[in-house]
Amino acid sequence: MQPVHVWIRSEARDTERRAPVVPADVPVLLDAGFEVTVEESPQRIFTDEEYAAAGAAIVPGGTWTDAPHDAYILGIKELPDEPATLRHQHIYFAHAFKGQEDARRTLERFRRGGGRLLDIEYLTDADDKRVVAFGYWAGYVGAALGVLHLAGTLTAPLAPMAKHELDAELEQAGKSGADQLLALVTGARGRSGRGAQRALMTAGLPITRWDRQETRDLHKLALLGHDMLVNCVVTHTPTTPFVEHADLQHERRLRVLADVTCDVTGPTNMLPVNTEITTWQEPTRRLHDGTPDSPPLDVIAIDNLPSLLPREASEGFSADLTPHLLGLADEGGPTGPWRAAARAFDQAMEEPEGTQGT
C-alpha cells in the first residue's frame, strides 16, 4: 500500500500566516508512514527551516499543481484562481457548499478536473459536530478588535501579533473605560463564543451570553441595548436575523457588530445589514450614520481573524487536525469525519451546474 502523501501548500492570500500542521506535529505523520511535503512560504509563521528540521520535504511555493495525483493538498484558505481545473483531493476551508459567493466557480473547477474537496468545515462526528476548527481564536480576535474599536485604539492596517501583545492592549482598553461597555455574545457555548468571552474578560467587559434558547426567542430590544454584538452563530437553516435594516431606525445603544461568523454572502447571514467583509487594511466599515437617538453603527467582518494570532491559532488547530489526518490511511479509504466531508462534497456536486451560489 502506498504511503499517504500530505502536501502542505503555501497560501495564496498574502495576509494568511497560519499553518494547518505545525512543525512539531510533522513527526507524528512521518512516524505513521506518511510522506509530508511542505511548500516554501515567506509569510507562514513557521519557517521552512523548522519544517525541514522536523523531517518534511521542502519544495517551491505553488508547485502543488504538479504534485503526485494521489497527494492530499492541504491548506487553510482559498486556492489561487488558476489552474481552471483541479485534479487533486484538496483539504481546506472552501466555503463553497452554502451558496456563498464564488461557490459555483469553485465547484466547477473540481468538476472539470475530476478532483475532490474535503472541506475542513464539514469534518464532523456522528453527532454532526465539527471536530476541528479555528473557532476559539476567531472569537477571541473578533471580540478583541471590537473592544479596541470601542475604546478608540484600533489602528489600521492590522498586523499579526503574539497573544501577550493583544492582551496588553485589551487590558489597557479596560483601564481606559471600556469596562463600562456592555457586550453581547451570541453562540456563547460554542468554540468561537468561548474565545470571545475570554477576550472580553481580559478587557474586563460585562458580558451577556446568549445561546440557542435566547437566539431562538429573540429579544431585539435587549440586543440593541448593548454597545457591541459579537456574533458567533452560524446556521444552515433560515431563522430570524439578529440585526436587520429596520432595527437601525429604533433607539439603540448598539455601536459595533463584531461578526466572527462572517457568513456575509450566504443565504442564512444572521446580520443582513452587512453583506461585505472588512479587511486588515480597513478593519471597520460604517453601516449607519445614526439618528438623533442612536449612535453610528460600525461592523468588523474579517474572514481570517485567527491569522492575527497565527502561532497560537496554528498550534491549537494542528493539535486537533493531525490525529484526524491519520485516518486518511485507514484501509478501505478515509473514514469517520472524512466520509462526512466527502458526502457534503458529493451532495454539492449533485446539484445541477449553475445552481450553486444562486
PDB file of C-alpha atoms in Angstrom, residues 68-343:
ATOM      1  CA  PRO A  68       1.568  13.342  -7.469  1.00  0.00           C
ATOM      2  CA  HIS A  69      -2.035  12.624  -8.367  1.00  0.00           C
ATOM      3  CA  ASP A  70      -2.720  10.802  -5.085  1.00  0.00           C
ATOM      4  CA  ALA A  71      -1.370  13.570  -2.825  1.00  0.00           C
ATOM      5  CA  TYR A  72      -3.737  15.357  -0.483  1.00  0.00           C
ATOM      6  CA  ILE A  73      -3.229  19.099  -0.946  1.00  0.00           C
ATOM      7  CA  LEU A  74      -3.647  20.696   2.470  1.00  0.00           C
ATOM      8  CA  GLY A  75      -4.162  24.409   3.097  1.00  0.00           C
ATOM      9  CA  ILE A  76      -6.159  26.949   5.076  1.00  0.00           C
ATOM     10  CA  LYS A  77      -7.905  29.470   2.835  1.00  0.00           C
ATOM     11  CA  GLU A  78      -8.905  29.767  -0.800  1.00  0.00           C
ATOM     12  CA  LEU A  79      -6.896  28.459  -3.730  1.00  0.00           C
ATOM     13  CA  PRO A  80      -5.408  30.817  -6.322  1.00  0.00           C
ATOM     14  CA  ASP A  81      -7.617  31.439  -9.360  1.00  0.00           C
ATOM     15  CA  GLU A  82      -5.507  29.168 -11.543  1.00  0.00           C
ATOM     16  CA  PRO A  83      -5.466  26.425 -12.665  1.00  0.00           C
ATOM     17  CA  ALA A  84      -9.008  26.312 -14.002  1.00  0.00           C
ATOM     18  CA  THR A  85      -9.191  22.558 -13.365  1.00  0.00           C
ATOM     19  CA  LEU A  86      -8.467  20.811 -10.062  1.00  0.00           C
ATOM     20  CA  ARG A  87      -7.415  17.169 -10.195  1.00  0.00           C
ATOM     21  CA  HIS A  88      -6.210  16.504  -6.641  1.00  0.00           C
ATOM     22  CA  GLN A  89      -8.005  15.901  -3.379  1.00  0.00           C
ATOM     23  CA  HIS A  90      -7.901  19.237  -1.559  1.00  0.00           C
ATOM     24  CA  ILE A  91      -8.346  19.846   2.154  1.00  0.00           C
ATOM     25  CA  TYR A  92      -9.052  23.457   3.137  1.00  0.00           C
ATOM     26  CA  PHE A  93     -11.809  25.902   4.088  1.00  0.00           C
ATOM     27  CA  ALA A  94     -13.500  26.449   0.733  1.00  0.00           C
ATOM     28  CA  HIS A  95     -16.833  27.958   1.884  1.00  0.00           C
ATOM     29  CA  ALA A  96     -18.456  26.548  -1.243  1.00  0.00           C
ATOM     30  CA  PHE A  97     -21.396  24.444  -0.039  1.00  0.00           C
ATOM     31  CA  LYS A  98     -23.860  27.047   1.275  1.00  0.00           C
ATOM     32  CA  GLY A  99     -24.340  29.287  -1.713  1.00  0.00           C
ATOM     33  CA  GLN A 100     -21.519  31.670  -0.847  1.00  0.00           C
ATOM     34  CA  GLU A 101     -20.004  33.980  -3.402  1.00  0.00           C
ATOM     35  CA  ASP A 102     -17.798  32.128  -5.932  1.00  0.00           C
ATOM     36  CA  ALA A 103     -19.165  28.754  -4.765  1.00  0.00           C
ATOM     37  CA  ARG A 104     -20.278  27.750  -8.252  1.00  0.00           C
ATOM     38  CA  ARG A 105     -16.927  28.619  -9.814  1.00  0.00           C
ATOM     39  CA  THR A 106     -15.018  26.676  -7.154  1.00  0.00           C
ATOM     40  CA  LEU A 107     -17.086  23.537  -7.614  1.00  0.00           C
ATOM     41  CA  GLU A 108     -16.874  23.803 -11.393  1.00  0.00           C
ATOM     42  CA  ARG A 109     -13.086  23.713 -11.153  1.00  0.00           C
ATOM     43  CA  PHE A 110     -13.322  20.388  -9.314  1.00  0.00           C
ATOM     44  CA  ARG A 111     -15.916  19.098 -11.748  1.00  0.00           C
ATOM     45  CA  ARG A 112     -13.703  19.884 -14.740  1.00  0.00           C
ATOM     46  CA  GLY A 113     -10.560  18.381 -13.250  1.00  0.00           C
ATOM     47  CA  GLY A 114     -12.081  15.367 -11.512  1.00  0.00           C
ATOM     48  CA  GLY A 115     -10.642  16.354  -8.140  1.00  0.00           C
ATOM     49  CA  ARG A 116     -12.391  16.292  -4.780  1.00  0.00           C
ATOM     50  CA  LEU A 117     -12.818  18.765  -1.969  1.00  0.00           C
ATOM     51  CA  LEU A 118     -12.756  17.647   1.656  1.00  0.00           C
ATOM     52  CA  ASP A 119     -13.805  20.928   3.230  1.00  0.00           C
ATOM     53  CA  ILE A 120     -12.478  21.207   6.792  1.00  0.00           C
ATOM     54  CA  GLU A 121     -15.716  22.880   7.848  1.00  0.00           C
ATOM     55  CA  TYR A 122     -17.528  19.607   7.133  1.00  0.00           C
ATOM     56  CA  LEU A 123     -15.273  17.296   9.124  1.00  0.00           C
ATOM     57  CA  THR A 124     -17.949  16.187  11.592  1.00  0.00           C
ATOM     58  CA  ASP A 125     -18.507  13.349  14.027  1.00  0.00           C
ATOM     59  CA  ALA A 126     -21.504  11.024  14.396  1.00  0.00           C
ATOM     60  CA  ASP A 127     -23.412  13.809  16.170  1.00  0.00           C
ATOM     61  CA  ASP A 128     -22.744  16.206  13.268  1.00  0.00           C
ATOM     62  CA  LYS A 129     -20.388  18.302  15.399  1.00  0.00           C
ATOM     63  CA  ARG A 130     -17.251  19.745  13.857  1.00  0.00           C
ATOM     64  CA  VAL A 131     -14.097  18.018  15.040  1.00  0.00           C
ATOM     65  CA  VAL A 132     -11.570  20.702  14.128  1.00  0.00           C
ATOM     66  CA  ALA A 133     -11.854  24.465  13.758  1.00  0.00           C
ATOM     67  CA  PHE A 134     -10.134  27.775  14.365  1.00  0.00           C
ATOM     68  CA  GLY A 135     -13.268  28.997  16.110  1.00  0.00           C
ATOM     69  CA  TYR A 136     -11.841  29.738  19.541  1.00  0.00           C
ATOM     70  CA  TRP A 137      -9.195  32.101  18.198  1.00  0.00           C
ATOM     71  CA  ALA A 138     -11.596  33.644  15.679  1.00  0.00           C
ATOM     72  CA  GLY A 139     -13.886  34.529  18.556  1.00  0.00           C
ATOM     73  CA  TYR A 140     -11.002  35.782  20.648  1.00  0.00           C
ATOM     74  CA  VAL A 141      -9.640  38.105  17.968  1.00  0.00           C
ATOM     75  CA  GLY A 142     -13.049  39.267  16.730  1.00  0.00           C
ATOM     76  CA  ALA A 143     -14.160  40.312  20.203  1.00  0.00           C
ATOM     77  CA  ALA A 144     -10.774  41.892  20.907  1.00  0.00           C
ATOM     78  CA  LEU A 145     -10.942  44.049  17.776  1.00  0.00           C
ATOM     79  CA  GLY A 146     -14.427  45.153  18.758  1.00  0.00           C
ATOM     80  CA  VAL A 147     -13.226  46.209  22.208  1.00  0.00           C
ATOM     81  CA  LEU A 148     -10.310  48.164  20.774  1.00  0.00           C
ATOM     82  CA  HIS A 149     -12.587  49.879  18.262  1.00  0.00           C
ATOM     83  CA  LEU A 150     -14.995  50.906  21.012  1.00  0.00           C
ATOM     84  CA  ALA A 151     -12.052  52.200  23.038  1.00  0.00           C
ATOM     85  CA  GLY A 152     -10.788  54.211  20.056  1.00  0.00           C
ATOM     86  CA  THR A 153      -7.444  52.398  19.963  1.00  0.00           C
ATOM     87  CA  LEU A 154      -7.879  50.127  16.927  1.00  0.00           C
ATOM     88  CA  THR A 155      -5.388  51.191  14.293  1.00  0.00           C
ATOM     89  CA  ALA A 156      -5.056  50.104  10.670  1.00  0.00           C
ATOM     90  CA  PRO A 157      -3.633  48.319   8.903  1.00  0.00           C
ATOM     91  CA  LEU A 158      -3.787  45.345  11.236  1.00  0.00           C
ATOM     92  CA  ALA A 159      -0.746  43.136  11.609  1.00  0.00           C
ATOM     93  CA  PRO A 160      -0.155  39.709  13.169  1.00  0.00           C
ATOM     94  CA  MET A 161       0.965  39.739  16.777  1.00  0.00           C
ATOM     95  CA  ALA A 162       1.553  37.488  19.765  1.00  0.00           C
ATOM     96  CA  LYS A 163      -1.252  36.875  22.227  1.00  0.00           C
ATOM     97  CA  HIS A 164       0.501  38.655  25.085  1.00  0.00           C
ATOM     98  CA  GLU A 165       0.711  41.791  22.928  1.00  0.00           C
ATOM     99  CA  LEU A 166      -3.004  41.715  22.154  1.00  0.00           C
ATOM    100  CA  ASP A 167      -3.835  41.031  25.791  1.00  0.00           C
ATOM    101  CA  ALA A 168      -1.845  44.067  26.874  1.00  0.00           C
ATOM    102  CA  GLU A 169      -3.928  46.231  24.523  1.00  0.00           C
ATOM    103  CA  LEU A 170      -7.147  44.724  25.879  1.00  0.00           C
ATOM    104  CA  GLU A 171      -6.134  45.339  29.473  1.00  0.00           C
ATOM    105  CA  GLN A 172      -5.269  48.939  28.671  1.00  0.00           C
ATOM    106  CA  ALA A 173      -8.627  49.404  26.944  1.00  0.00           C
ATOM    107  CA  GLY A 174     -10.343  48.127  30.054  1.00  0.00           C
ATOM    108  CA  LYS A 175      -8.470  50.554  32.254  1.00  0.00           C
ATOM    109  CA  SER A 176      -9.408  53.449  29.979  1.00  0.00           C
ATOM    110  CA  GLY A 177     -13.143  52.905  30.373  1.00  0.00           C
ATOM    111  CA  ALA A 178     -14.063  50.018  28.090  1.00  0.00           C
ATOM    112  CA  ASP A 179     -15.075  48.084  31.205  1.00  0.00           C
ATOM    113  CA  GLN A 180     -18.195  50.278  31.327  1.00  0.00           C
ATOM    114  CA  LEU A 181     -19.363  48.938  27.961  1.00  0.00           C
ATOM    115  CA  LEU A 182     -21.873  46.139  27.521  1.00  0.00           C
ATOM    116  CA  ALA A 183     -21.047  43.229  25.210  1.00  0.00           C
ATOM    117  CA  LEU A 184     -23.396  40.514  23.956  1.00  0.00           C
ATOM    118  CA  VAL A 185     -22.015  37.203  22.665  1.00  0.00           C
ATOM    119  CA  THR A 186     -24.367  35.071  20.567  1.00  0.00           C
ATOM    120  CA  GLY A 187     -23.471  31.413  20.269  1.00  0.00           C
ATOM    121  CA  ALA A 188     -21.797  31.717  23.645  1.00  0.00           C
ATOM    122  CA  ARG A 189     -21.343  27.999  24.273  1.00  0.00           C
ATOM    123  CA  GLY A 190     -19.540  27.244  21.026  1.00  0.00           C
ATOM    124  CA  ARG A 191     -15.822  27.433  20.261  1.00  0.00           C
ATOM    125  CA  SER A 192     -15.994  30.989  18.927  1.00  0.00           C
ATOM    126  CA  GLY A 193     -18.271  32.103  21.731  1.00  0.00           C
ATOM    127  CA  ARG A 194     -15.891  30.795  24.377  1.00  0.00           C
ATOM    128  CA  GLY A 195     -12.974  32.548  22.721  1.00  0.00           C
ATOM    129  CA  ALA A 196     -14.916  35.804  22.501  1.00  0.00           C
ATOM    130  CA  GLN A 197     -15.782  35.638  26.192  1.00  0.00           C
ATOM    131  CA  ARG A 198     -12.163  35.105  27.179  1.00  0.00           C
ATOM    132  CA  ALA A 199     -11.070  38.224  25.267  1.00  0.00           C
ATOM    133  CA  LEU A 200     -13.888  40.265  26.807  1.00  0.00           C
ATOM    134  CA  MET A 201     -12.937  39.045  30.270  1.00  0.00           C
ATOM    135  CA  THR A 202      -9.337  40.073  29.632  1.00  0.00           C
ATOM    136  CA  ALA A 203     -10.599  43.589  28.946  1.00  0.00           C
ATOM    137  CA  GLY A 204     -12.951  43.464  31.933  1.00  0.00           C
ATOM    138  CA  LEU A 205     -16.183  43.991  29.964  1.00  0.00           C
ATOM    139  CA  PRO A 206     -19.526  42.859  31.378  1.00  0.00           C
ATOM    140  CA  ILE A 207     -20.796  40.003  29.175  1.00  0.00           C
ATOM    141  CA  THR A 208     -24.295  38.914  28.221  1.00  0.00           C
ATOM    142  CA  ARG A 209     -24.263  35.328  26.984  1.00  0.00           C
ATOM    143  CA  TRP A 210     -26.907  34.101  24.543  1.00  0.00           C
ATOM    144  CA  ASP A 211     -27.079  30.603  23.141  1.00  0.00           C
ATOM    145  CA  ARG A 212     -29.782  28.587  21.410  1.00  0.00           C
ATOM    146  CA  GLN A 213     -32.678  29.393  23.727  1.00  0.00           C
ATOM    147  CA  GLU A 214     -32.061  33.133  23.732  1.00  0.00           C
ATOM    148  CA  THR A 215     -31.437  33.376  19.991  1.00  0.00           C
ATOM    149  CA  ARG A 216     -34.495  31.272  19.208  1.00  0.00           C
ATOM    150  CA  ASP A 217     -36.736  33.544  21.310  1.00  0.00           C
ATOM    151  CA  LEU A 218     -35.053  36.696  20.076  1.00  0.00           C
ATOM    152  CA  HIS A 219     -35.440  39.848  22.174  1.00  0.00           C
ATOM    153  CA  LYS A 220     -34.436  42.586  19.738  1.00  0.00           C
ATOM    154  CA  LEU A 221     -34.696  45.469  22.213  1.00  0.00           C
ATOM    155  CA  ALA A 222     -32.397  43.675  24.646  1.00  0.00           C
ATOM    156  CA  LEU A 223     -29.912  43.031  21.840  1.00  0.00           C
ATOM    157  CA  LEU A 224     -29.952  46.680  20.767  1.00  0.00           C
ATOM    158  CA  GLY A 225     -29.298  47.701  24.367  1.00  0.00           C
ATOM    159  CA  HIS A 226     -25.666  46.542  24.209  1.00  0.00           C
ATOM    160  CA  ASP A 227     -22.689  48.522  22.925  1.00  0.00           C
ATOM    161  CA  MET A 228     -21.325  45.571  20.965  1.00  0.00           C
ATOM    162  CA  LEU A 229     -22.660  42.358  19.489  1.00  0.00           C
ATOM    163  CA  VAL A 230     -20.117  39.582  18.920  1.00  0.00           C
ATOM    164  CA  ASN A 231     -21.854  37.207  16.527  1.00  0.00           C
ATOM    165  CA  CYS A 232     -20.625  33.620  16.806  1.00  0.00           C
ATOM    166  CA  VAL A 233     -23.713  31.914  15.362  1.00  0.00           C
ATOM    167  CA  VAL A 234     -23.630  30.075  12.070  1.00  0.00           C
ATOM    168  CA  THR A 235     -26.742  28.334  10.827  1.00  0.00           C
ATOM    169  CA  HIS A 236     -27.650  26.298   7.770  1.00  0.00           C
ATOM    170  CA  THR A 237     -31.382  26.965   8.040  1.00  0.00           C
ATOM    171  CA  PRO A 238     -33.116  30.333   7.686  1.00  0.00           C
ATOM    172  CA  THR A 239     -34.024  31.933  11.004  1.00  0.00           C
ATOM    173  CA  THR A 240     -34.741  35.381  12.396  1.00  0.00           C
ATOM    174  CA  PRO A 241     -31.651  37.559  11.793  1.00  0.00           C
ATOM    175  CA  PHE A 242     -30.102  39.349  14.744  1.00  0.00           C
ATOM    176  CA  VAL A 243     -29.849  42.818  13.190  1.00  0.00           C
ATOM    177  CA  GLU A 244     -31.884  43.868  10.174  1.00  0.00           C
ATOM    178  CA  HIS A 245     -32.099  47.201   8.390  1.00  0.00           C
ATOM    179  CA  ALA A 246     -35.366  48.068  10.131  1.00  0.00           C
ATOM    180  CA  ASP A 247     -33.657  47.677  13.520  1.00  0.00           C
ATOM    181  CA  LEU A 248     -31.322  50.572  12.747  1.00  0.00           C
ATOM    182  CA  GLN A 249     -34.215  53.026  12.914  1.00  0.00           C
ATOM    183  CA  HIS A 250     -35.011  52.082  16.511  1.00  0.00           C
ATOM    184  CA  GLU A 251     -33.491  53.766  19.512  1.00  0.00           C
ATOM    185  CA  ARG A 252     -30.434  51.688  20.346  1.00  0.00           C
ATOM    186  CA  ARG A 253     -27.182  51.603  22.232  1.00  0.00           C
ATOM    187  CA  LEU A 254     -25.545  49.207  19.751  1.00  0.00           C
ATOM    188  CA  ARG A 255     -22.439  50.690  18.121  1.00  0.00           C
ATOM    189  CA  VAL A 256     -20.307  47.769  16.917  1.00  0.00           C
ATOM    190  CA  LEU A 257     -21.038  44.467  15.206  1.00  0.00           C
ATOM    191  CA  ALA A 258     -18.104  42.081  15.510  1.00  0.00           C
ATOM    192  CA  ASP A 259     -19.162  39.383  13.057  1.00  0.00           C
ATOM    193  CA  VAL A 260     -16.942  36.399  13.829  1.00  0.00           C
ATOM    194  CA  THR A 261     -19.000  34.031  11.693  1.00  0.00           C
ATOM    195  CA  CYS A 262     -18.558  36.323   8.686  1.00  0.00           C
ATOM    196  CA  ASP A 263     -21.098  34.486   6.528  1.00  0.00           C
ATOM    197  CA  VAL A 264     -21.741  37.728   4.679  1.00  0.00           C
ATOM    198  CA  THR A 265     -22.708  36.333   1.263  1.00  0.00           C
ATOM    199  CA  GLY A 266     -24.615  33.267   2.432  1.00  0.00           C
ATOM    200  CA  PRO A 267     -28.414  32.946   2.400  1.00  0.00           C
ATOM    201  CA  THR A 268     -28.514  32.490   6.183  1.00  0.00           C
ATOM    202  CA  ASN A 269     -26.490  35.586   7.091  1.00  0.00           C
ATOM    203  CA  MET A 270     -27.547  36.471  10.650  1.00  0.00           C
ATOM    204  CA  LEU A 271     -26.518  40.106  10.144  1.00  0.00           C
ATOM    205  CA  PRO A 272     -28.074  41.044   6.786  1.00  0.00           C
ATOM    206  CA  VAL A 273     -27.289  44.713   7.461  1.00  0.00           C
ATOM    207  CA  ASN A 274     -23.811  43.746   6.265  1.00  0.00           C
ATOM    208  CA  THR A 275     -23.005  41.873   3.045  1.00  0.00           C
ATOM    209  CA  GLU A 276     -19.287  42.552   2.670  1.00  0.00           C
ATOM    210  CA  ILE A 277     -16.183  41.518   4.540  1.00  0.00           C
ATOM    211  CA  THR A 278     -13.776  44.032   6.017  1.00  0.00           C
ATOM    212  CA  THR A 279     -10.016  43.715   5.702  1.00  0.00           C
ATOM    213  CA  TRP A 280      -6.753  44.119   7.577  1.00  0.00           C
ATOM    214  CA  GLN A 281      -6.271  47.379   5.701  1.00  0.00           C
ATOM    215  CA  GLU A 282      -9.777  48.635   6.582  1.00  0.00           C
ATOM    216  CA  PRO A 283     -10.976  46.526   9.517  1.00  0.00           C
ATOM    217  CA  THR A 284     -14.151  48.537  10.186  1.00  0.00           C
ATOM    218  CA  ARG A 285     -16.887  49.929   7.985  1.00  0.00           C
ATOM    219  CA  ARG A 286     -19.702  52.342   8.795  1.00  0.00           C
ATOM    220  CA  LEU A 287     -23.113  50.706   8.303  1.00  0.00           C
ATOM    221  CA  HIS A 288     -25.324  53.501   9.588  1.00  0.00           C
ATOM    222  CA  ASP A 289     -24.659  57.119  10.463  1.00  0.00           C
ATOM    223  CA  GLY A 290     -27.011  57.010  13.424  1.00  0.00           C
ATOM    224  CA  THR A 291     -30.053  59.053  14.384  1.00  0.00           C
ATOM    225  CA  PRO A 292     -30.679  61.749  16.994  1.00  0.00           C
ATOM    226  CA  ASP A 293     -31.439  58.925  19.430  1.00  0.00           C
ATOM    227  CA  SER A 294     -28.833  56.392  18.343  1.00  0.00           C
ATOM    228  CA  PRO A 295     -25.084  56.313  17.645  1.00  0.00           C
ATOM    229  CA  PRO A 296     -23.436  55.337  14.341  1.00  0.00           C
ATOM    230  CA  LEU A 297     -23.082  51.598  13.770  1.00  0.00           C
ATOM    231  CA  ASP A 298     -19.836  50.014  12.540  1.00  0.00           C
ATOM    232  CA  VAL A 299     -19.046  46.457  11.539  1.00  0.00           C
ATOM    233  CA  ILE A 300     -15.928  44.293  11.791  1.00  0.00           C
ATOM    234  CA  ALA A 301     -16.223  41.274   9.470  1.00  0.00           C
ATOM    235  CA  ILE A 302     -12.740  39.922   8.773  1.00  0.00           C
ATOM    236  CA  ASP A 303     -12.787  36.384   7.378  1.00  0.00           C
ATOM    237  CA  ASN A 304      -9.354  35.266   8.600  1.00  0.00           C
ATOM    238  CA  LEU A 305      -9.359  36.591  12.149  1.00  0.00           C
ATOM    239  CA  PRO A 306      -7.203  33.811  13.654  1.00  0.00           C
ATOM    240  CA  SER A 307      -4.338  34.745  11.343  1.00  0.00           C
ATOM    241  CA  LEU A 308      -3.818  37.833  13.502  1.00  0.00           C
ATOM    242  CA  LEU A 309      -2.634  35.389  16.202  1.00  0.00           C
ATOM    243  CA  PRO A 310      -1.064  32.927  13.763  1.00  0.00           C
ATOM    244  CA  ARG A 311       1.174  30.955  16.113  1.00  0.00           C
ATOM    245  CA  GLU A 312      -1.401  30.227  18.810  1.00  0.00           C
ATOM    246  CA  ALA A 313      -4.136  29.569  16.256  1.00  0.00           C
ATOM    247  CA  SER A 314      -1.964  27.181  14.217  1.00  0.00           C
ATOM    248  CA  GLU A 315      -0.752  25.224  17.214  1.00  0.00           C
ATOM    249  CA  GLY A 316      -4.267  24.622  18.504  1.00  0.00           C
ATOM    250  CA  PHE A 317      -5.636  23.739  15.080  1.00  0.00           C
ATOM    251  CA  SER A 318      -2.779  21.373  14.237  1.00  0.00           C
ATOM    252  CA  ALA A 319      -3.190  19.546  17.542  1.00  0.00           C
ATOM    253  CA  ASP A 320      -6.825  18.841  16.604  1.00  0.00           C
ATOM    254  CA  LEU A 321      -6.323  18.103  12.909  1.00  0.00           C
ATOM    255  CA  THR A 322      -3.230  15.881  12.966  1.00  0.00           C
ATOM    256  CA  PRO A 323      -4.894  12.878  14.672  1.00  0.00           C
ATOM    257  CA  HIS A 324      -7.670  13.013  12.062  1.00  0.00           C
ATOM    258  CA  LEU A 325      -5.155  13.163   9.203  1.00  0.00           C
ATOM    259  CA  LEU A 326      -4.019   9.722  10.352  1.00  0.00           C
ATOM    260  CA  GLY A 327      -7.486   8.500   9.365  1.00  0.00           C
ATOM    261  CA  LEU A 328      -6.627   9.152   5.711  1.00  0.00           C
ATOM    262  CA  ALA A 329      -4.542   5.959   5.845  1.00  0.00           C
ATOM    263  CA  ASP A 330      -7.362   3.694   7.020  1.00  0.00           C
ATOM    264  CA  GLU A 331      -7.748   0.546   4.988  1.00  0.00           C
ATOM    265  CA  GLY A 332     -10.583   0.955   2.537  1.00  0.00           C
ATOM    266  CA  GLY A 333     -10.173   4.715   2.360  1.00  0.00           C
ATOM    267  CA  PRO A 334     -10.649   7.681   4.687  1.00  0.00           C
ATOM    268  CA  THR A 335     -13.142   7.070   7.467  1.00  0.00           C
ATOM    269  CA  GLY A 336     -15.082   8.976  10.105  1.00  0.00           C
ATOM    270  CA  PRO A 337     -15.138  12.762   9.638  1.00  0.00           C
ATOM    271  CA  TRP A 338     -13.516  12.425   6.211  1.00  0.00           C
ATOM    272  CA  ARG A 339     -16.519  10.490   4.961  1.00  0.00           C
ATOM    273  CA  ALA A 340     -18.798  13.224   6.263  1.00  0.00           C
ATOM    274  CA  ALA A 341     -16.788  15.813   4.329  1.00  0.00           C
ATOM    275  CA  ALA A 342     -16.871  13.627   1.214  1.00  0.00           C
ATOM    276  CA  ARG A 343     -20.657  13.321   1.472  1.00  0.00           C
TER     277      ARG A 343
END
